[in-house]
Short mmCIF file of N, CA and C and ligand atoms in Angstrom, two decimals:
data_model
loop_
_atom_site.label_atom_id
_atom_site.label_comp_id
_atom_site.label_asym_id
_atom_site.label_seq_id
_atom_site.Cartn_x
_atom_site.Cartn_y
_atom_site.Cartn_z
N MET A 10 0.86 -1.20 0.00
CA MET A 10 0.00 0.00 0.00
C MET A 10 0.90 1.25 0.00
N SER A 11 0.51 2.25 -0.78
CA SER A 11 1.20 3.54 -0.71
C SER A 11 0.32 4.49 0.06
N SER A 12 0.97 5.39 0.81
CA SER A 12 0.18 6.35 1.57
C SER A 12 0.98 7.65 1.66
N VAL A 13 0.38 8.75 1.19
CA VAL A 13 1.07 10.04 1.25
C VAL A 13 0.15 11.06 1.89
N MET A 14 0.76 12.08 2.49
CA MET A 14 -0.02 13.17 3.08
C MET A 14 0.19 14.38 2.18
N VAL A 15 -0.92 14.95 1.67
CA VAL A 15 -0.82 16.16 0.85
C VAL A 15 -1.67 17.21 1.53
N LYS A 16 -0.99 18.27 2.03
CA LYS A 16 -1.67 19.25 2.91
C LYS A 16 -2.33 18.46 4.04
N ARG A 17 -3.69 18.54 4.18
CA ARG A 17 -4.34 17.85 5.29
C ARG A 17 -5.09 16.59 4.84
N THR A 18 -4.78 16.09 3.65
CA THR A 18 -5.49 14.92 3.13
C THR A 18 -4.53 13.75 2.97
N ARG A 19 -4.93 12.59 3.49
CA ARG A 19 -4.15 11.37 3.25
C ARG A 19 -4.64 10.73 1.96
N ILE A 20 -3.73 10.39 1.07
CA ILE A 20 -4.09 9.71 -0.19
C ILE A 20 -3.40 8.35 -0.17
N GLU A 21 -4.17 7.31 -0.43
CA GLU A 21 -3.65 5.95 -0.30
C GLU A 21 -3.99 5.10 -1.52
N THR A 22 -3.24 4.01 -1.70
CA THR A 22 -3.66 2.96 -2.63
C THR A 22 -3.85 1.70 -1.80
N GLU A 23 -4.78 0.86 -2.23
CA GLU A 23 -5.07 -0.38 -1.52
C GLU A 23 -5.55 -1.40 -2.53
N LYS A 24 -5.18 -2.66 -2.36
CA LYS A 24 -5.69 -3.71 -3.23
C LYS A 24 -6.91 -4.31 -2.57
N GLY A 25 -8.05 -4.36 -3.28
CA GLY A 25 -9.24 -4.94 -2.67
C GLY A 25 -10.49 -4.69 -3.47
N ASP A 26 -11.62 -4.92 -2.81
CA ASP A 26 -12.95 -4.81 -3.42
C ASP A 26 -13.59 -3.52 -2.89
N ILE A 27 -13.87 -2.59 -3.77
CA ILE A 27 -14.37 -1.27 -3.35
C ILE A 27 -15.74 -1.38 -2.67
N THR A 28 -16.48 -2.47 -2.91
CA THR A 28 -17.81 -2.57 -2.27
C THR A 28 -17.70 -2.82 -0.77
N CYS A 29 -16.49 -3.15 -0.31
CA CYS A 29 -16.30 -3.39 1.14
C CYS A 29 -15.86 -2.13 1.87
N GLU A 30 -15.60 -1.06 1.12
CA GLU A 30 -15.05 0.15 1.73
C GLU A 30 -16.03 0.83 2.68
N ARG A 31 -15.58 1.07 3.91
CA ARG A 31 -16.42 1.77 4.91
C ARG A 31 -15.99 3.23 4.93
N VAL A 32 -16.41 3.98 3.92
CA VAL A 32 -16.04 5.40 3.75
C VAL A 32 -17.31 6.21 3.49
N ASP A 33 -17.15 7.54 3.44
CA ASP A 33 -18.33 8.38 3.18
C ASP A 33 -18.89 8.16 1.79
N ALA A 34 -17.98 7.91 0.81
CA ALA A 34 -18.47 7.63 -0.56
C ALA A 34 -17.50 6.74 -1.31
N ILE A 35 -18.06 5.83 -2.09
CA ILE A 35 -17.23 5.13 -3.07
C ILE A 35 -17.64 5.66 -4.44
N VAL A 36 -16.70 5.69 -5.35
CA VAL A 36 -16.97 6.18 -6.70
C VAL A 36 -17.24 4.98 -7.60
N ASN A 37 -18.29 5.08 -8.41
CA ASN A 37 -18.66 4.02 -9.33
C ASN A 37 -18.24 4.39 -10.74
N ALA A 38 -17.61 3.45 -11.44
CA ALA A 38 -17.26 3.64 -12.86
C ALA A 38 -18.46 3.21 -13.68
N ALA A 39 -19.37 4.14 -13.90
CA ALA A 39 -20.68 3.84 -14.49
C ALA A 39 -20.67 4.10 -15.99
N ASN A 40 -21.87 3.98 -16.60
CA ASN A 40 -22.04 4.40 -18.00
C ASN A 40 -23.09 5.50 -18.04
N HIS A 41 -23.31 6.05 -19.23
CA HIS A 41 -24.18 7.23 -19.37
C HIS A 41 -25.59 7.03 -18.79
N THR A 42 -26.09 5.80 -18.83
CA THR A 42 -27.48 5.57 -18.39
C THR A 42 -27.59 5.58 -16.88
N LEU A 43 -26.49 5.27 -16.19
CA LEU A 43 -26.49 5.08 -14.72
C LEU A 43 -27.42 3.93 -14.32
N LEU A 44 -27.70 3.02 -15.24
CA LEU A 44 -28.64 1.94 -14.92
C LEU A 44 -27.94 0.61 -14.67
N GLY A 45 -26.64 0.69 -14.31
CA GLY A 45 -25.90 -0.52 -13.96
C GLY A 45 -25.19 -1.11 -15.16
N GLY A 46 -24.39 -2.12 -14.88
CA GLY A 46 -23.60 -2.75 -15.95
C GLY A 46 -22.80 -3.90 -15.38
N GLY A 47 -21.59 -4.10 -15.92
CA GLY A 47 -20.75 -5.17 -15.42
C GLY A 47 -19.68 -4.60 -14.50
N GLY A 48 -18.53 -5.24 -14.46
CA GLY A 48 -17.38 -4.71 -13.73
C GLY A 48 -17.71 -4.17 -12.36
N VAL A 49 -17.05 -3.04 -12.03
CA VAL A 49 -17.26 -2.46 -10.69
C VAL A 49 -18.69 -1.92 -10.55
N ASP A 50 -19.26 -1.46 -11.67
CA ASP A 50 -20.66 -0.97 -11.67
C ASP A 50 -21.60 -2.10 -11.21
N GLY A 51 -21.42 -3.27 -11.80
CA GLY A 51 -22.26 -4.42 -11.43
C GLY A 51 -22.05 -4.82 -9.99
N ALA A 52 -20.79 -4.82 -9.54
CA ALA A 52 -20.49 -5.23 -8.16
C ALA A 52 -21.13 -4.27 -7.17
N ILE A 53 -21.06 -2.95 -7.48
CA ILE A 53 -21.64 -1.95 -6.57
C ILE A 53 -23.17 -2.10 -6.51
N HIS A 54 -23.80 -2.27 -7.66
CA HIS A 54 -25.26 -2.43 -7.66
C HIS A 54 -25.68 -3.72 -6.94
N ARG A 55 -24.94 -4.78 -7.11
CA ARG A 55 -25.27 -6.04 -6.42
C ARG A 55 -25.17 -5.85 -4.91
N ALA A 56 -24.12 -5.18 -4.48
CA ALA A 56 -23.89 -5.02 -3.03
C ALA A 56 -24.85 -4.00 -2.42
N ALA A 57 -25.22 -2.98 -3.21
CA ALA A 57 -26.11 -1.93 -2.68
C ALA A 57 -27.57 -2.39 -2.64
N GLY A 58 -27.94 -3.24 -3.58
CA GLY A 58 -29.33 -3.71 -3.66
C GLY A 58 -30.16 -2.86 -4.61
N PRO A 59 -31.41 -3.25 -4.82
CA PRO A 59 -32.27 -2.63 -5.84
C PRO A 59 -32.60 -1.16 -5.60
N GLU A 60 -32.47 -0.71 -4.36
CA GLU A 60 -32.78 0.69 -4.09
C GLU A 60 -31.83 1.62 -4.83
N LEU A 61 -30.59 1.14 -5.07
CA LEU A 61 -29.61 1.98 -5.77
C LEU A 61 -30.08 2.23 -7.20
N LEU A 62 -30.52 1.18 -7.88
CA LEU A 62 -31.01 1.33 -9.25
C LEU A 62 -32.22 2.26 -9.27
N ALA A 63 -33.10 2.10 -8.31
CA ALA A 63 -34.30 2.95 -8.25
C ALA A 63 -33.89 4.42 -8.11
N ALA A 64 -32.88 4.67 -7.30
CA ALA A 64 -32.41 6.06 -7.12
C ALA A 64 -31.75 6.57 -8.39
N CYS A 65 -30.97 5.69 -9.04
CA CYS A 65 -30.27 6.11 -10.27
C CYS A 65 -31.24 6.45 -11.39
N LYS A 66 -32.39 5.77 -11.40
CA LYS A 66 -33.38 6.01 -12.46
C LYS A 66 -33.92 7.44 -12.40
N LEU A 67 -33.78 8.07 -11.24
CA LEU A 67 -34.30 9.44 -11.07
C LEU A 67 -33.28 10.50 -11.45
N LEU A 68 -32.03 10.05 -11.81
CA LEU A 68 -30.94 11.03 -12.02
C LEU A 68 -30.85 11.53 -13.45
N GLY A 69 -31.51 10.85 -14.37
CA GLY A 69 -31.49 11.33 -15.76
C GLY A 69 -30.16 11.13 -16.46
N GLY A 70 -29.42 10.08 -16.08
CA GLY A 70 -28.16 9.80 -16.78
C GLY A 70 -27.03 10.73 -16.34
N CYS A 71 -25.88 10.55 -17.01
CA CYS A 71 -24.68 11.32 -16.62
C CYS A 71 -23.77 11.43 -17.83
N ASP A 72 -23.21 12.61 -18.04
CA ASP A 72 -22.28 12.81 -19.16
C ASP A 72 -20.89 12.29 -18.80
N THR A 73 -20.11 11.96 -19.82
CA THR A 73 -18.70 11.58 -19.59
C THR A 73 -17.98 12.72 -18.86
N GLY A 74 -17.25 12.36 -17.81
CA GLY A 74 -16.50 13.38 -17.07
C GLY A 74 -17.29 14.05 -15.97
N ASP A 75 -18.62 13.82 -15.96
CA ASP A 75 -19.43 14.39 -14.89
C ASP A 75 -19.66 13.34 -13.80
N ALA A 76 -20.34 13.73 -12.72
CA ALA A 76 -20.59 12.81 -11.60
C ALA A 76 -21.90 13.16 -10.92
N LYS A 77 -22.59 12.12 -10.39
CA LYS A 77 -23.84 12.34 -9.65
C LYS A 77 -23.80 11.47 -8.41
N ILE A 78 -24.51 11.86 -7.36
CA ILE A 78 -24.41 11.18 -6.07
C ILE A 78 -25.74 10.58 -5.63
N THR A 79 -25.64 9.39 -5.02
CA THR A 79 -26.80 8.76 -4.39
C THR A 79 -26.39 8.26 -3.00
N LYS A 80 -27.37 7.77 -2.24
CA LYS A 80 -27.02 7.07 -1.00
C LYS A 80 -26.36 5.74 -1.35
N GLY A 81 -25.80 5.08 -0.32
CA GLY A 81 -25.13 3.81 -0.53
C GLY A 81 -26.02 2.60 -0.29
N TYR A 82 -27.19 2.83 0.37
CA TYR A 82 -28.16 1.74 0.62
C TYR A 82 -27.47 0.55 1.30
N GLY A 83 -27.45 -0.63 0.70
CA GLY A 83 -26.91 -1.82 1.34
C GLY A 83 -25.40 -1.88 1.45
N LEU A 84 -24.71 -0.86 0.92
CA LEU A 84 -23.24 -0.85 0.99
C LEU A 84 -22.78 -0.34 2.35
N PRO A 85 -21.58 -0.70 2.80
CA PRO A 85 -21.03 -0.06 4.00
C PRO A 85 -20.73 1.42 3.77
N ALA A 86 -20.47 1.82 2.54
CA ALA A 86 -20.25 3.24 2.22
C ALA A 86 -21.58 3.99 2.31
N LYS A 87 -21.49 5.25 2.82
CA LYS A 87 -22.73 6.01 3.01
C LYS A 87 -23.33 6.50 1.68
N HIS A 88 -22.45 6.76 0.71
CA HIS A 88 -22.90 7.30 -0.57
C HIS A 88 -22.18 6.60 -1.72
N VAL A 89 -22.75 6.72 -2.90
CA VAL A 89 -22.07 6.32 -4.14
C VAL A 89 -22.02 7.55 -5.05
N ILE A 90 -20.82 7.87 -5.52
CA ILE A 90 -20.68 8.94 -6.51
C ILE A 90 -20.48 8.26 -7.86
N HIS A 91 -21.44 8.42 -8.73
CA HIS A 91 -21.41 7.75 -10.04
C HIS A 91 -20.76 8.69 -11.04
N THR A 92 -19.70 8.21 -11.71
CA THR A 92 -19.05 9.01 -12.73
C THR A 92 -18.90 8.16 -13.99
N VAL A 93 -18.80 8.83 -15.12
CA VAL A 93 -18.68 8.12 -16.40
C VAL A 93 -17.32 8.44 -17.01
N GLY A 94 -16.48 7.43 -17.09
CA GLY A 94 -15.14 7.63 -17.63
C GLY A 94 -15.14 7.63 -19.15
N PRO A 95 -14.04 8.08 -19.74
CA PRO A 95 -13.92 8.09 -21.20
C PRO A 95 -13.66 6.67 -21.73
N VAL A 96 -14.24 6.39 -22.90
CA VAL A 96 -13.88 5.17 -23.62
C VAL A 96 -12.58 5.48 -24.36
N TYR A 97 -11.52 4.81 -23.99
CA TYR A 97 -10.18 5.22 -24.45
C TYR A 97 -10.09 5.29 -25.97
N SER A 98 -10.60 4.26 -26.64
CA SER A 98 -10.45 4.18 -28.11
C SER A 98 -11.26 5.26 -28.84
N GLU A 99 -12.23 5.86 -28.16
CA GLU A 99 -13.08 6.88 -28.81
C GLU A 99 -12.70 8.30 -28.40
N SER A 100 -11.75 8.44 -27.47
CA SER A 100 -11.54 9.77 -26.88
C SER A 100 -10.38 10.54 -27.49
N GLY A 101 -9.45 9.83 -28.14
CA GLY A 101 -8.32 10.55 -28.74
C GLY A 101 -7.61 11.44 -27.73
N PRO A 102 -7.27 12.67 -28.13
CA PRO A 102 -6.51 13.56 -27.23
C PRO A 102 -7.32 14.04 -26.03
N ASN A 103 -8.64 13.77 -26.04
CA ASN A 103 -9.48 14.24 -24.93
C ASN A 103 -9.52 13.25 -23.76
N ALA A 104 -8.92 12.08 -23.94
CA ALA A 104 -9.05 11.02 -22.92
C ALA A 104 -8.59 11.49 -21.55
N ALA A 105 -7.39 12.05 -21.48
CA ALA A 105 -6.83 12.43 -20.17
C ALA A 105 -7.67 13.53 -19.51
N ARG A 106 -8.10 14.48 -20.35
CA ARG A 106 -8.90 15.60 -19.81
C ARG A 106 -10.22 15.08 -19.24
N ARG A 107 -10.83 14.13 -19.95
CA ARG A 107 -12.11 13.58 -19.49
C ARG A 107 -11.93 12.75 -18.22
N LEU A 108 -10.85 11.96 -18.17
CA LEU A 108 -10.60 11.14 -16.99
C LEU A 108 -10.29 12.03 -15.78
N ALA A 109 -9.53 13.08 -16.01
CA ALA A 109 -9.24 14.02 -14.91
C ALA A 109 -10.54 14.64 -14.40
N SER A 110 -11.43 14.96 -15.32
CA SER A 110 -12.71 15.56 -14.94
C SER A 110 -13.53 14.62 -14.06
N CYS A 111 -13.49 13.33 -14.34
CA CYS A 111 -14.20 12.35 -13.49
C CYS A 111 -13.75 12.48 -12.04
N HIS A 112 -12.44 12.59 -11.83
CA HIS A 112 -11.90 12.65 -10.48
C HIS A 112 -12.20 13.99 -9.83
N ARG A 113 -12.06 15.05 -10.61
CA ARG A 113 -12.31 16.40 -10.05
C ARG A 113 -13.78 16.58 -9.68
N ARG A 114 -14.68 16.19 -10.59
CA ARG A 114 -16.11 16.35 -10.33
C ARG A 114 -16.55 15.48 -9.16
N SER A 115 -15.99 14.28 -9.05
CA SER A 115 -16.35 13.40 -7.92
C SER A 115 -15.93 14.04 -6.60
N LEU A 116 -14.73 14.62 -6.56
CA LEU A 116 -14.26 15.25 -5.31
C LEU A 116 -15.01 16.55 -5.03
N GLU A 117 -15.38 17.28 -6.09
CA GLU A 117 -16.22 18.48 -5.88
C GLU A 117 -17.55 18.10 -5.24
N LEU A 118 -18.16 17.02 -5.76
CA LEU A 118 -19.44 16.54 -5.19
C LEU A 118 -19.25 16.13 -3.73
N ALA A 119 -18.13 15.46 -3.45
CA ALA A 119 -17.87 15.04 -2.07
C ALA A 119 -17.82 16.25 -1.15
N LEU A 120 -17.11 17.30 -1.56
CA LEU A 120 -17.02 18.51 -0.72
C LEU A 120 -18.38 19.20 -0.60
N GLU A 121 -19.13 19.24 -1.71
CA GLU A 121 -20.47 19.88 -1.67
C GLU A 121 -21.39 19.17 -0.67
N ASN A 122 -21.11 17.89 -0.43
CA ASN A 122 -21.95 17.10 0.50
C ASN A 122 -21.25 16.87 1.84
N ASP A 123 -20.19 17.67 2.09
CA ASP A 123 -19.46 17.60 3.37
C ASP A 123 -18.94 16.20 3.68
N LEU A 124 -18.53 15.48 2.65
CA LEU A 124 -17.97 14.13 2.86
C LEU A 124 -16.47 14.26 3.14
N LYS A 125 -15.93 13.35 3.95
CA LYS A 125 -14.53 13.44 4.36
C LYS A 125 -13.67 12.33 3.76
N SER A 126 -14.29 11.23 3.33
CA SER A 126 -13.48 10.10 2.84
C SER A 126 -14.11 9.54 1.58
N VAL A 127 -13.28 9.35 0.55
CA VAL A 127 -13.75 8.91 -0.77
C VAL A 127 -12.81 7.83 -1.31
N SER A 128 -13.41 6.75 -1.82
CA SER A 128 -12.60 5.70 -2.45
C SER A 128 -12.93 5.61 -3.94
N PHE A 129 -11.87 5.58 -4.76
CA PHE A 129 -12.00 5.48 -6.21
C PHE A 129 -11.57 4.10 -6.69
N PRO A 130 -12.25 3.55 -7.72
CA PRO A 130 -11.68 2.42 -8.45
C PRO A 130 -10.80 2.98 -9.56
N ALA A 131 -10.25 2.07 -10.36
CA ALA A 131 -9.45 2.50 -11.52
C ALA A 131 -10.40 2.80 -12.68
N ILE A 132 -10.94 3.99 -12.68
CA ILE A 132 -11.96 4.37 -13.65
C ILE A 132 -11.45 4.19 -15.09
N SER A 133 -12.26 3.63 -15.94
CA SER A 133 -12.00 3.41 -17.37
C SER A 133 -10.96 2.34 -17.67
N CYS A 134 -10.38 1.70 -16.65
CA CYS A 134 -9.29 0.74 -16.88
C CYS A 134 -9.77 -0.67 -17.20
N GLY A 135 -11.06 -0.87 -17.29
CA GLY A 135 -11.59 -2.20 -17.64
C GLY A 135 -12.19 -2.17 -19.02
N VAL A 136 -13.50 -2.28 -19.07
CA VAL A 136 -14.23 -2.29 -20.35
C VAL A 136 -13.86 -1.09 -21.22
N TYR A 137 -13.62 0.06 -20.59
CA TYR A 137 -13.37 1.29 -21.38
C TYR A 137 -11.94 1.40 -21.87
N GLY A 138 -11.09 0.40 -21.54
CA GLY A 138 -9.82 0.22 -22.21
C GLY A 138 -8.71 1.21 -21.97
N TYR A 139 -8.78 1.97 -20.90
CA TYR A 139 -7.74 2.96 -20.63
C TYR A 139 -6.48 2.22 -20.14
N PRO A 140 -5.32 2.46 -20.76
CA PRO A 140 -4.09 1.80 -20.28
C PRO A 140 -3.82 2.17 -18.82
N VAL A 141 -3.56 1.18 -17.98
CA VAL A 141 -3.51 1.41 -16.53
C VAL A 141 -2.47 2.44 -16.12
N ASP A 142 -1.26 2.37 -16.71
CA ASP A 142 -0.22 3.33 -16.29
C ASP A 142 -0.62 4.77 -16.61
N GLU A 143 -1.22 4.96 -17.80
CA GLU A 143 -1.66 6.31 -18.19
C GLU A 143 -2.79 6.79 -17.29
N ALA A 144 -3.74 5.89 -17.00
CA ALA A 144 -4.87 6.26 -16.15
C ALA A 144 -4.39 6.59 -14.74
N ALA A 145 -3.45 5.79 -14.25
CA ALA A 145 -2.93 6.02 -12.89
C ALA A 145 -2.24 7.38 -12.80
N HIS A 146 -1.51 7.73 -13.85
CA HIS A 146 -0.82 9.04 -13.88
C HIS A 146 -1.84 10.17 -13.81
N VAL A 147 -2.88 10.08 -14.63
CA VAL A 147 -3.91 11.13 -14.65
C VAL A 147 -4.64 11.19 -13.31
N ALA A 148 -5.04 10.03 -12.80
CA ALA A 148 -5.83 9.98 -11.55
C ALA A 148 -5.02 10.52 -10.38
N ALA A 149 -3.79 10.05 -10.24
CA ALA A 149 -2.96 10.46 -9.09
C ALA A 149 -2.66 11.95 -9.13
N ASN A 150 -2.29 12.46 -10.30
CA ASN A 150 -1.96 13.89 -10.39
C ASN A 150 -3.18 14.77 -10.22
N THR A 151 -4.33 14.33 -10.70
CA THR A 151 -5.56 15.12 -10.54
C THR A 151 -5.96 15.20 -9.08
N VAL A 152 -5.87 14.08 -8.37
CA VAL A 152 -6.26 14.06 -6.95
C VAL A 152 -5.27 14.87 -6.11
N VAL A 153 -3.97 14.71 -6.36
CA VAL A 153 -2.97 15.49 -5.60
C VAL A 153 -3.21 16.98 -5.82
N GLU A 154 -3.45 17.37 -7.08
CA GLU A 154 -3.68 18.79 -7.39
C GLU A 154 -4.95 19.28 -6.69
N PHE A 155 -6.00 18.46 -6.71
CA PHE A 155 -7.28 18.89 -6.13
C PHE A 155 -7.14 19.13 -4.63
N VAL A 156 -6.54 18.18 -3.92
CA VAL A 156 -6.46 18.32 -2.45
C VAL A 156 -5.42 19.37 -2.05
N THR A 157 -4.54 19.71 -2.97
CA THR A 157 -3.61 20.83 -2.71
C THR A 157 -4.37 22.15 -2.74
N GLU A 158 -5.38 22.20 -3.63
CA GLU A 158 -6.13 23.45 -3.83
C GLU A 158 -7.41 23.55 -2.99
N HIS A 159 -7.87 22.42 -2.45
CA HIS A 159 -9.14 22.42 -1.71
C HIS A 159 -8.97 21.72 -0.36
N LYS A 160 -9.46 22.37 0.72
CA LYS A 160 -9.44 21.76 2.05
C LYS A 160 -10.73 20.96 2.25
N GLY A 161 -10.72 20.09 3.27
CA GLY A 161 -11.98 19.44 3.65
C GLY A 161 -11.98 17.94 3.55
N LEU A 162 -11.14 17.39 2.68
CA LEU A 162 -11.11 15.92 2.56
C LEU A 162 -10.03 15.36 3.49
N GLU A 163 -10.37 14.35 4.27
CA GLU A 163 -9.39 13.72 5.15
C GLU A 163 -8.70 12.54 4.47
N LEU A 164 -9.45 11.80 3.62
CA LEU A 164 -8.90 10.59 3.01
C LEU A 164 -9.42 10.40 1.59
N VAL A 165 -8.50 10.18 0.66
CA VAL A 165 -8.87 9.74 -0.69
C VAL A 165 -8.09 8.45 -0.94
N ARG A 166 -8.80 7.38 -1.28
CA ARG A 166 -8.16 6.08 -1.44
C ARG A 166 -8.46 5.52 -2.83
N PHE A 167 -7.40 4.99 -3.47
CA PHE A 167 -7.60 4.25 -4.72
C PHE A 167 -7.67 2.78 -4.34
N VAL A 168 -8.77 2.12 -4.68
CA VAL A 168 -8.95 0.70 -4.36
C VAL A 168 -8.84 -0.10 -5.65
N LEU A 169 -7.74 -0.89 -5.76
CA LEU A 169 -7.43 -1.56 -7.03
C LEU A 169 -7.71 -3.05 -6.91
N PHE A 170 -8.22 -3.59 -7.99
CA PHE A 170 -8.75 -4.96 -7.97
C PHE A 170 -7.71 -5.99 -8.37
N ASP A 171 -6.59 -5.54 -8.97
CA ASP A 171 -5.56 -6.48 -9.38
C ASP A 171 -4.17 -5.90 -9.11
N ASP A 172 -3.18 -6.78 -9.10
CA ASP A 172 -1.81 -6.37 -8.75
C ASP A 172 -1.27 -5.33 -9.72
N ARG A 173 -1.56 -5.50 -11.01
CA ARG A 173 -1.04 -4.60 -12.04
C ARG A 173 -1.49 -3.18 -11.77
N ALA A 174 -2.79 -3.03 -11.50
CA ALA A 174 -3.34 -1.68 -11.24
C ALA A 174 -2.80 -1.16 -9.91
N PHE A 175 -2.70 -2.04 -8.92
CA PHE A 175 -2.20 -1.61 -7.61
C PHE A 175 -0.78 -1.05 -7.74
N GLN A 176 0.08 -1.77 -8.46
CA GLN A 176 1.46 -1.30 -8.66
C GLN A 176 1.50 0.04 -9.39
N ALA A 177 0.71 0.12 -10.46
CA ALA A 177 0.72 1.34 -11.28
C ALA A 177 0.25 2.55 -10.49
N PHE A 178 -0.87 2.39 -9.74
CA PHE A 178 -1.39 3.52 -8.98
C PHE A 178 -0.48 3.88 -7.82
N SER A 179 0.14 2.88 -7.19
CA SER A 179 1.06 3.17 -6.09
C SER A 179 2.25 3.97 -6.59
N GLU A 180 2.81 3.54 -7.71
CA GLU A 180 3.99 4.23 -8.27
C GLU A 180 3.62 5.65 -8.70
N GLN A 181 2.50 5.81 -9.38
CA GLN A 181 2.11 7.13 -9.87
C GLN A 181 1.72 8.07 -8.73
N LEU A 182 1.14 7.51 -7.67
CA LEU A 182 0.80 8.36 -6.51
C LEU A 182 2.06 8.91 -5.87
N GLU A 183 3.08 8.06 -5.69
CA GLU A 183 4.32 8.53 -5.06
C GLU A 183 5.01 9.56 -5.94
N ARG A 184 4.96 9.35 -7.27
CA ARG A 184 5.57 10.35 -8.17
C ARG A 184 4.82 11.68 -8.05
N ALA A 185 3.47 11.58 -8.09
CA ALA A 185 2.66 12.81 -8.08
C ALA A 185 2.87 13.60 -6.79
N ALA A 186 3.08 12.85 -5.70
CA ALA A 186 3.25 13.53 -4.40
C ALA A 186 4.71 13.90 -4.15
N GLY A 187 5.58 13.48 -5.08
CA GLY A 187 6.99 13.86 -4.95
C GLY A 187 7.71 13.13 -3.84
N VAL A 188 7.30 11.87 -3.59
CA VAL A 188 7.98 11.08 -2.56
C VAL A 188 8.58 9.85 -3.20
N GLY A 189 9.27 9.05 -2.37
CA GLY A 189 9.84 7.80 -2.87
C GLY A 189 11.08 8.08 -3.69
N GLU A 190 11.61 7.05 -4.32
CA GLU A 190 12.93 7.16 -4.95
C GLU A 190 12.86 7.94 -6.26
N PHE A 191 11.62 8.05 -6.84
CA PHE A 191 11.53 8.72 -8.15
C PHE A 191 11.79 10.22 -8.00
N LYS A 192 12.74 10.73 -8.77
CA LYS A 192 12.95 12.17 -8.78
C LYS A 192 12.78 12.64 -10.23
N PRO A 193 11.94 13.60 -10.49
CA PRO A 193 11.69 14.01 -11.90
C PRO A 193 12.97 14.51 -12.57
N1 APR B 211 -13.62 -3.27 -6.66
C1 APR B 211 -12.64 -2.46 -7.18
N2 APR B 211 -12.34 -2.44 -8.49
C2 APR B 211 -13.03 -3.27 -9.31
C3 APR B 211 -14.06 -4.12 -8.84
C4 APR B 211 -14.34 -4.10 -7.45
N3 APR B 211 -15.29 -4.87 -6.92
N4 APR B 211 -14.55 -4.81 -9.92
C5 APR B 211 -13.85 -4.40 -11.00
N5 APR B 211 -12.93 -3.49 -10.64
C6 APR B 211 -11.94 -2.79 -11.47
C7 APR B 211 -11.55 -3.41 -12.77
O1 APR B 211 -10.60 -4.45 -12.55
C8 APR B 211 -10.95 -2.21 -13.49
O2 APR B 211 -9.60 -2.03 -13.10
O3 APR B 211 -12.51 -1.54 -11.84
C9 APR B 211 -11.77 -1.03 -12.95
C10 APR B 211 -12.75 -0.44 -13.94
O4 APR B 211 -13.26 -1.46 -14.79
P1 APR B 211 -14.80 -1.49 -15.26
O5 APR B 211 -15.64 -1.85 -14.11
O6 APR B 211 -14.86 -2.32 -16.50
O7 APR B 211 -15.14 0.03 -15.61
P2 APR B 211 -14.77 0.91 -16.89
O8 APR B 211 -13.53 0.43 -17.58
O9 APR B 211 -14.81 2.32 -16.40
O10 APR B 211 -16.00 0.63 -17.88
C11 APR B 211 -17.25 1.13 -17.52
O11 APR B 211 -18.28 -1.01 -17.77
O12 APR B 211 -19.43 -2.12 -16.13
C12 APR B 211 -19.58 -1.30 -17.23
O13 APR B 211 -21.57 -0.04 -16.75
C13 APR B 211 -20.16 0.04 -16.87
O14 APR B 211 -20.50 0.63 -19.15
C14 APR B 211 -19.69 0.87 -18.03
C15 APR B 211 -18.29 0.34 -18.27
#
């Protein structure tokens, strides 16, 4: 696990299942409909139960790079922040900007709702085909920049489902925070 302190926010990486996270909000890698799917979206809906889908049906969908919030229902997390990542093969030069927006908008929503702890999966790194190292670089730098500029978050955690993603996010987090052996 990597763990860095940036201003007053701890940012961590952890290998595990995001549906087990006992935090104020977990972030869901959803699609435009917000009506569920496979991957982490499917796991979150299964763990939250049918009330989550019922709540999502009232949200009117979500644009790529934007985020919307619901309660967590059957999850240990109090809320779910649903965001839609870029499909890598369709995004061209906009991919990084859109992925960064997912992280920024999710954290903005967290602050708007006075949340203190947020866990992210590796957004777009599954079905949406984003190369893990590139996604980790964008995610880590966006989160470090956000918590440098905004107070209020105590913990932001990246919860990775496989070793490859865990290694990539841990390495990119330490680079982004300017710690560890990597020197630019
Ligand atoms: N906990 C944490 N991470 C998970 C979990 C889990 N329980 N299950 C899967 N993951 C990881 C995957 O291994 C991948 O690294 O989440 C990352 C994102 O993969 P996807 O879930 O495929 O999400 P994404 O690539 O953003 O594609 C979104 O897939 O499920 C559909 O409805 C979703 O259409 C949307 C698309």
